[in-house]
Amino acid sequence: MSIRDSLKANVTTAIGSTNFKVSSELPWNSGDQPLNEKNKRVVYFSAEDVTKTQLYRTLDQGDVYSTETVVTAIFSVDAKNLPTDTQTVLDALLAAVDVVDSPQSAEVISEQEIEDDIITYSVEYNFVTI
Amino acid sequence: MSVINVTDGTKARLTLSNVSVDAIPGATNGLEVPLIQDITVTATPGTVRYSTLDSDASSAFTTVNENSVSLNVLVDDAVFFGDGTDADNSVTNEGLFGTSKAKTEVFFTVAFEGTDSGARYLSGKGFIGGLAPTASVDQAVWITPLEIIVNGELTSATVS
């Protein structure tokens, strides 16, 4: 299962009791409006950005690689009337950083941006696995 | 006259066996140590320095040669602990740790140019020591140094 799918499954379960849902779609633009702004209270997960770096190189070409995977979760809500379970969803997204088995490192960063009356939360996951 | 480029992954090889003929590069029953990061062959004559009153520089004379092979290697579990599969090569059977612990004398070759006919190598016999496997989260894999304390002389040869 890909890291994106693991995150989606984990968060879908974690926010099942809230008024939010997780979409299986990528956060593409509908016209000139991002899908997450068009469909508020829906969490979208980006595609994975993957970087493979040679960690060790040996004389017999027995290389060891580290793989860095970055996935971003994004959702938007009404900034004038913030849904009461917004923090619950944010907490679930932050807790999902544990979903990857045995990473060498795992990091999650949450940011928010307000434009007009919409506040958009983006949560970036960064995993390094061997 | 030319340099020996090791980047294609076939040139620098360490082969071990308790039988000299199986330690030749490319030998069927030889244990070719995988995942070597770096390897050093030290061939040094022992020296004694002395000073005399009629000279403003010290003099030296040689004693016996002191030779060793040292390397750093990513730990392969079958090679380090042994796999018990090779009745002809006790180093494969017992692994690097078992061979070192038993103080078994091993024959070795260090290939400089791979294992094809005409390739040059150094050979000798000695004892495996200096194992110090380490691991950390940042390092991610087990890595160990290894030293072969050479018993006797190193000789150079070519693969036939």
Coordinates of C-alpha atoms in Angstrom, one line a residue:
Chain A
M1 CA 0.0 0.0 0.0
S2 CA 1.4 3.4 -0.9
I3 CA 2.1 6.0 1.8
R4 CA -0.7 8.2 0.4
D5 CA -3.2 5.3 0.6
S6 CA -2.1 4.5 4.1
L7 CA -2.6 8.1 5.2
K8 CA -6.0 8.3 3.5
A9 CA -7.1 5.1 5.2
N10 CA -5.8 6.2 8.6
V11 CA -7.4 9.6 8.5
T12 CA -10.7 8.3 7.1
T13 CA -11.1 6.1 10.1
A14 CA -9.9 8.8 12.6
I15 CA -12.4 11.5 11.4
G16 CA -15.3 9.1 10.8
S17 CA -17.4 10.8 13.6
T18 CA -16.8 14.3 12.3
N19 CA -18.6 16.3 9.6
F20 CA -15.5 16.1 7.4
K21 CA -14.7 13.4 4.9
V22 CA -11.6 12.2 3.0
S23 CA -11.7 12.3 -0.8
S24 CA -10.0 9.8 -3.0
E25 CA -9.4 12.5 -5.6
L26 CA -6.3 14.5 -6.0
P27 CA -6.6 18.3 -5.2
W28 CA -7.0 19.4 -8.8
N29 CA -8.4 22.7 -9.9
S30 CA -12.1 22.9 -10.9
G31 CA -12.1 25.8 -13.4
D32 CA -9.8 28.2 -11.6
Q33 CA -10.8 27.2 -8.1
P34 CA -9.0 24.5 -6.2
L35 CA -11.2 21.5 -5.4
N36 CA -10.7 21.9 -1.7
E37 CA -12.1 25.4 -1.8
K38 CA -15.0 24.3 -3.9
N39 CA -15.8 21.4 -1.6
K40 CA -15.2 22.5 1.9
R41 CA -14.7 20.1 4.8
V42 CA -13.2 17.5 2.5
V43 CA -9.6 16.4 3.0
Y44 CA -7.6 15.9 -0.2
F45 CA -4.3 14.1 -0.3
S46 CA -1.7 15.1 -3.0
A47 CA 0.2 12.6 -5.0
E48 CA 3.5 11.5 -3.6
D49 CA 6.7 13.3 -4.3
V50 CA 9.5 10.7 -4.1
T51 CA 13.2 11.2 -4.0
K52 CA 15.7 8.3 -3.9
T53 CA 19.2 9.1 -2.6
Q54 CA 22.1 6.7 -2.5
L55 CA 22.9 6.2 1.1
Y56 CA 25.8 3.8 0.8
R57 CA 27.8 2.7 -2.2
T58 CA 30.0 -0.3 -2.0
L59 CA 32.8 -1.6 -4.1
D60 CA 30.6 -4.4 -5.6
Q61 CA 27.8 -2.0 -6.5
G62 CA 25.7 -3.3 -3.5
D63 CA 24.1 0.1 -3.0
V64 CA 21.7 1.1 -0.2
Y65 CA 19.2 3.8 -1.0
S66 CA 17.0 6.1 1.2
T67 CA 13.6 7.1 -0.1
E68 CA 12.1 10.4 0.8
T69 CA 8.3 10.6 0.3
V70 CA 6.3 13.8 0.7
V71 CA 2.5 13.9 0.8
T72 CA 0.4 16.9 1.5
A73 CA -3.1 16.9 2.9
I74 CA -5.3 19.9 2.3
F75 CA -8.8 21.0 3.3
S76 CA -10.6 24.3 3.4
V77 CA -13.4 25.6 5.7
D78 CA -15.4 28.8 6.2
A79 CA -13.2 31.2 8.0
K80 CA -16.2 33.2 9.2
N81 CA -17.8 30.2 10.9
L82 CA -15.1 27.8 11.7
P83 CA -16.6 24.3 12.1
T84 CA -16.3 23.0 15.7
D85 CA -14.6 19.8 14.7
T86 CA -11.8 21.5 12.7
Q87 CA -9.3 20.9 15.4
T88 CA -10.3 17.3 15.7
V89 CA -9.5 16.8 12.0
L90 CA -6.2 18.6 12.4
D91 CA -5.2 16.5 15.3
A92 CA -6.1 13.4 13.3
L93 CA -4.0 14.5 10.4
L94 CA -1.0 15.2 12.7
A95 CA -1.4 11.8 14.4
A96 CA -1.4 10.0 11.1
V97 CA 2.4 10.6 10.9
D98 CA 2.8 7.3 12.7
V99 CA 1.2 5.4 9.9
V100 CA 4.4 4.4 8.2
D101 CA 6.2 1.4 9.6
S102 CA 9.8 1.9 10.7
P103 CA 10.7 5.1 8.9
Q104 CA 14.2 6.4 9.4
S105 CA 12.6 9.8 10.0
A106 CA 9.1 11.1 9.9
E107 CA 8.0 14.7 10.0
V108 CA 4.6 16.5 9.7
I109 CA 4.1 20.3 9.4
S110 CA 0.8 22.0 9.5
E111 CA 0.2 25.5 8.0
Q112 CA -2.9 27.6 7.4
E113 CA -3.7 30.4 5.0
I114 CA -6.7 32.7 4.9
E115 CA -7.9 34.2 1.6
D116 CA -11.2 36.1 1.5
D117 CA -13.5 34.1 3.8
I118 CA -11.8 30.7 3.3
I119 CA -9.2 29.3 5.6
T120 CA -7.1 26.5 4.0
Y121 CA -5.1 24.1 6.1
S122 CA -2.3 22.2 4.6
V123 CA -0.5 19.4 6.4
E124 CA 2.8 18.2 4.8
Y125 CA 4.2 14.7 5.6
N126 CA 7.8 13.9 5.0
F127 CA 9.0 10.3 5.5
V128 CA 12.4 8.9 4.9
T129 CA 12.6 5.1 4.6
I130 CA 15.5 2.7 3.8
Chain B
M1 CA 50.8 2.2 -17.2
S2 CA 47.2 3.0 -16.2
V3 CA 45.0 3.5 -13.2
I4 CA 42.7 0.8 -11.9
N5 CA 39.1 2.1 -11.9
V6 CA 37.0 0.3 -9.3
T7 CA 33.7 2.1 -10.0
D8 CA 32.2 -0.6 -12.1
G9 CA 31.8 -2.8 -9.1
T10 CA 33.9 -5.8 -10.3
K11 CA 37.5 -5.0 -9.5
A12 CA 38.2 -4.8 -5.8
R13 CA 37.4 -8.1 -4.2
L14 CA 38.3 -9.9 -0.9
T15 CA 38.0 -13.6 -1.0
L16 CA 38.4 -15.8 2.1
S17 CA 38.7 -19.5 2.7
N18 CA 40.3 -22.0 5.1
V19 CA 41.8 -23.6 2.0
S20 CA 44.3 -21.7 -0.1
V21 CA 43.1 -22.8 -3.5
D22 CA 39.6 -21.7 -2.7
A23 CA 40.7 -18.2 -1.8
I24 CA 41.9 -17.4 -5.4
P25 CA 39.7 -14.7 -6.9
G26 CA 36.7 -16.3 -8.6
A27 CA 37.2 -19.7 -7.0
T28 CA 33.9 -21.6 -6.7
N29 CA 34.0 -22.3 -3.0
G30 CA 35.7 -19.0 -2.0
L31 CA 33.7 -16.5 0.2
E32 CA 33.8 -13.3 -1.6
V33 CA 33.0 -10.7 1.1
P34 CA 30.2 -8.5 -0.2
L35 CA 29.3 -4.9 0.5
I36 CA 32.8 -3.6 1.1
Q37 CA 32.9 0.2 1.4
D38 CA 36.7 0.5 1.4
I39 CA 39.7 -1.8 1.7
T40 CA 43.3 -1.1 2.6
V41 CA 46.3 -3.4 2.2
T42 CA 49.2 -2.4 4.5
A43 CA 52.6 -3.7 3.6
T44 CA 55.2 -2.1 5.7
P45 CA 58.7 -3.2 6.5
G46 CA 59.5 -3.0 10.2
T47 CA 62.2 -0.4 10.8
V48 CA 64.5 0.6 13.6
R49 CA 66.0 4.1 13.7
Y50 CA 69.2 5.0 15.4
S51 CA 71.4 8.1 15.8
T52 CA 75.1 8.4 15.8
L53 CA 77.3 11.3 16.9
D54 CA 78.8 11.8 13.5
S55 CA 75.6 12.4 11.7
D56 CA 72.9 15.1 12.0
A57 CA 70.2 12.7 10.6
S58 CA 69.0 9.4 12.0
S59 CA 69.7 6.2 10.2
A60 CA 67.4 3.3 9.7
F61 CA 67.5 -0.4 9.0
T62 CA 64.7 -2.7 8.3
T63 CA 63.5 -5.7 10.2
V64 CA 60.6 -8.0 9.3
N65 CA 57.6 -7.0 7.2
E66 CA 54.4 -6.3 9.0
N67 CA 51.3 -6.7 6.8
S68 CA 47.6 -6.4 7.3
V69 CA 44.4 -5.9 5.4
S70 CA 41.7 -3.6 6.8
L71 CA 38.3 -2.8 5.5
N72 CA 34.9 -1.4 6.3
V73 CA 31.9 -3.5 5.3
L74 CA 28.1 -3.3 5.5
V75 CA 27.1 -6.3 7.6
D76 CA 25.6 -9.2 5.6
D77 CA 23.9 -11.5 8.1
A78 CA 24.8 -14.7 6.3
V79 CA 28.5 -13.7 5.8
F80 CA 28.8 -12.3 9.4
F81 CA 27.2 -15.2 11.2
G82 CA 27.8 -18.0 8.7
D83 CA 25.2 -20.0 6.8
G84 CA 26.3 -23.5 7.5
T85 CA 26.0 -24.5 3.8
D86 CA 29.6 -24.9 2.6
A87 CA 31.3 -28.0 3.8
D88 CA 34.4 -27.0 1.9
N89 CA 34.9 -23.5 3.3
S90 CA 34.7 -23.1 7.0
V91 CA 34.6 -19.3 6.7
T92 CA 31.3 -19.6 4.8
N93 CA 30.1 -22.0 7.4
E94 CA 31.1 -20.2 10.5
G95 CA 31.0 -16.6 9.2
L96 CA 33.4 -13.8 10.0
F97 CA 32.4 -13.6 13.6
G98 CA 32.7 -17.4 14.2
T99 CA 36.0 -17.6 12.3
S100 CA 37.4 -14.6 14.3
K101 CA 36.2 -16.1 17.6
A102 CA 37.8 -19.5 16.8
K103 CA 41.0 -17.8 15.8
T104 CA 41.0 -19.9 12.6
E105 CA 43.8 -19.0 10.2
V106 CA 42.3 -18.1 6.8
F107 CA 43.7 -17.7 3.4
F108 CA 42.8 -14.6 1.6
T109 CA 43.2 -12.7 -1.7
V110 CA 42.7 -9.1 -2.5
A111 CA 41.9 -8.7 -6.1
F112 CA 42.8 -5.4 -7.7
E113 CA 41.4 -6.1 -11.2
G114 CA 38.6 -8.5 -10.7
T115 CA 38.5 -12.2 -11.2
D116 CA 39.2 -12.7 -14.9
S117 CA 42.3 -14.4 -16.2
G118 CA 45.3 -12.2 -16.0
A119 CA 43.9 -10.0 -13.2
R120 CA 46.4 -9.1 -10.5
Y121 CA 45.9 -9.9 -6.8
L122 CA 47.7 -10.0 -3.5
S123 CA 47.4 -13.1 -1.3
G124 CA 48.4 -14.3 2.1
K125 CA 47.1 -15.9 5.2
G126 CA 46.2 -14.6 8.6
F127 CA 43.6 -14.1 11.3
I128 CA 40.4 -12.2 11.2
G129 CA 40.1 -9.5 13.9
G130 CA 39.0 -6.0 14.5
L131 CA 35.3 -6.7 14.2
A132 CA 33.3 -3.9 15.8
P133 CA 29.8 -3.8 14.3
T134 CA 27.9 -0.6 15.0
A135 CA 24.4 0.6 14.2
S136 CA 22.5 3.8 14.8
V137 CA 19.3 5.3 13.5
D138 CA 21.2 7.8 11.4
Q139 CA 23.4 5.1 10.0
A140 CA 20.4 2.9 9.3
V141 CA 22.4 -0.3 8.7
W142 CA 25.0 -2.3 10.6
I143 CA 28.6 -1.5 9.5
T144 CA 31.7 -3.1 10.8
P145 CA 35.4 -2.7 10.4
L146 CA 37.5 -5.9 9.8
E147 CA 41.2 -6.5 9.9
I148 CA 43.2 -9.5 8.7
I149 CA 46.3 -9.7 10.7
V150 CA 48.6 -11.2 8.1
N151 CA 50.7 -14.2 9.2
G152 CA 53.8 -14.1 7.0
E153 CA 54.4 -12.5 3.7
L154 CA 52.1 -11.1 1.0
T155 CA 52.6 -12.3 -2.5
S156 CA 51.4 -11.0 -5.8
A157 CA 50.0 -13.2 -8.5
T158 CA 47.7 -13.2 -11.5
V159 CA 44.5 -15.2 -12.0
S160 CA 45.2 -18.1 -14.3

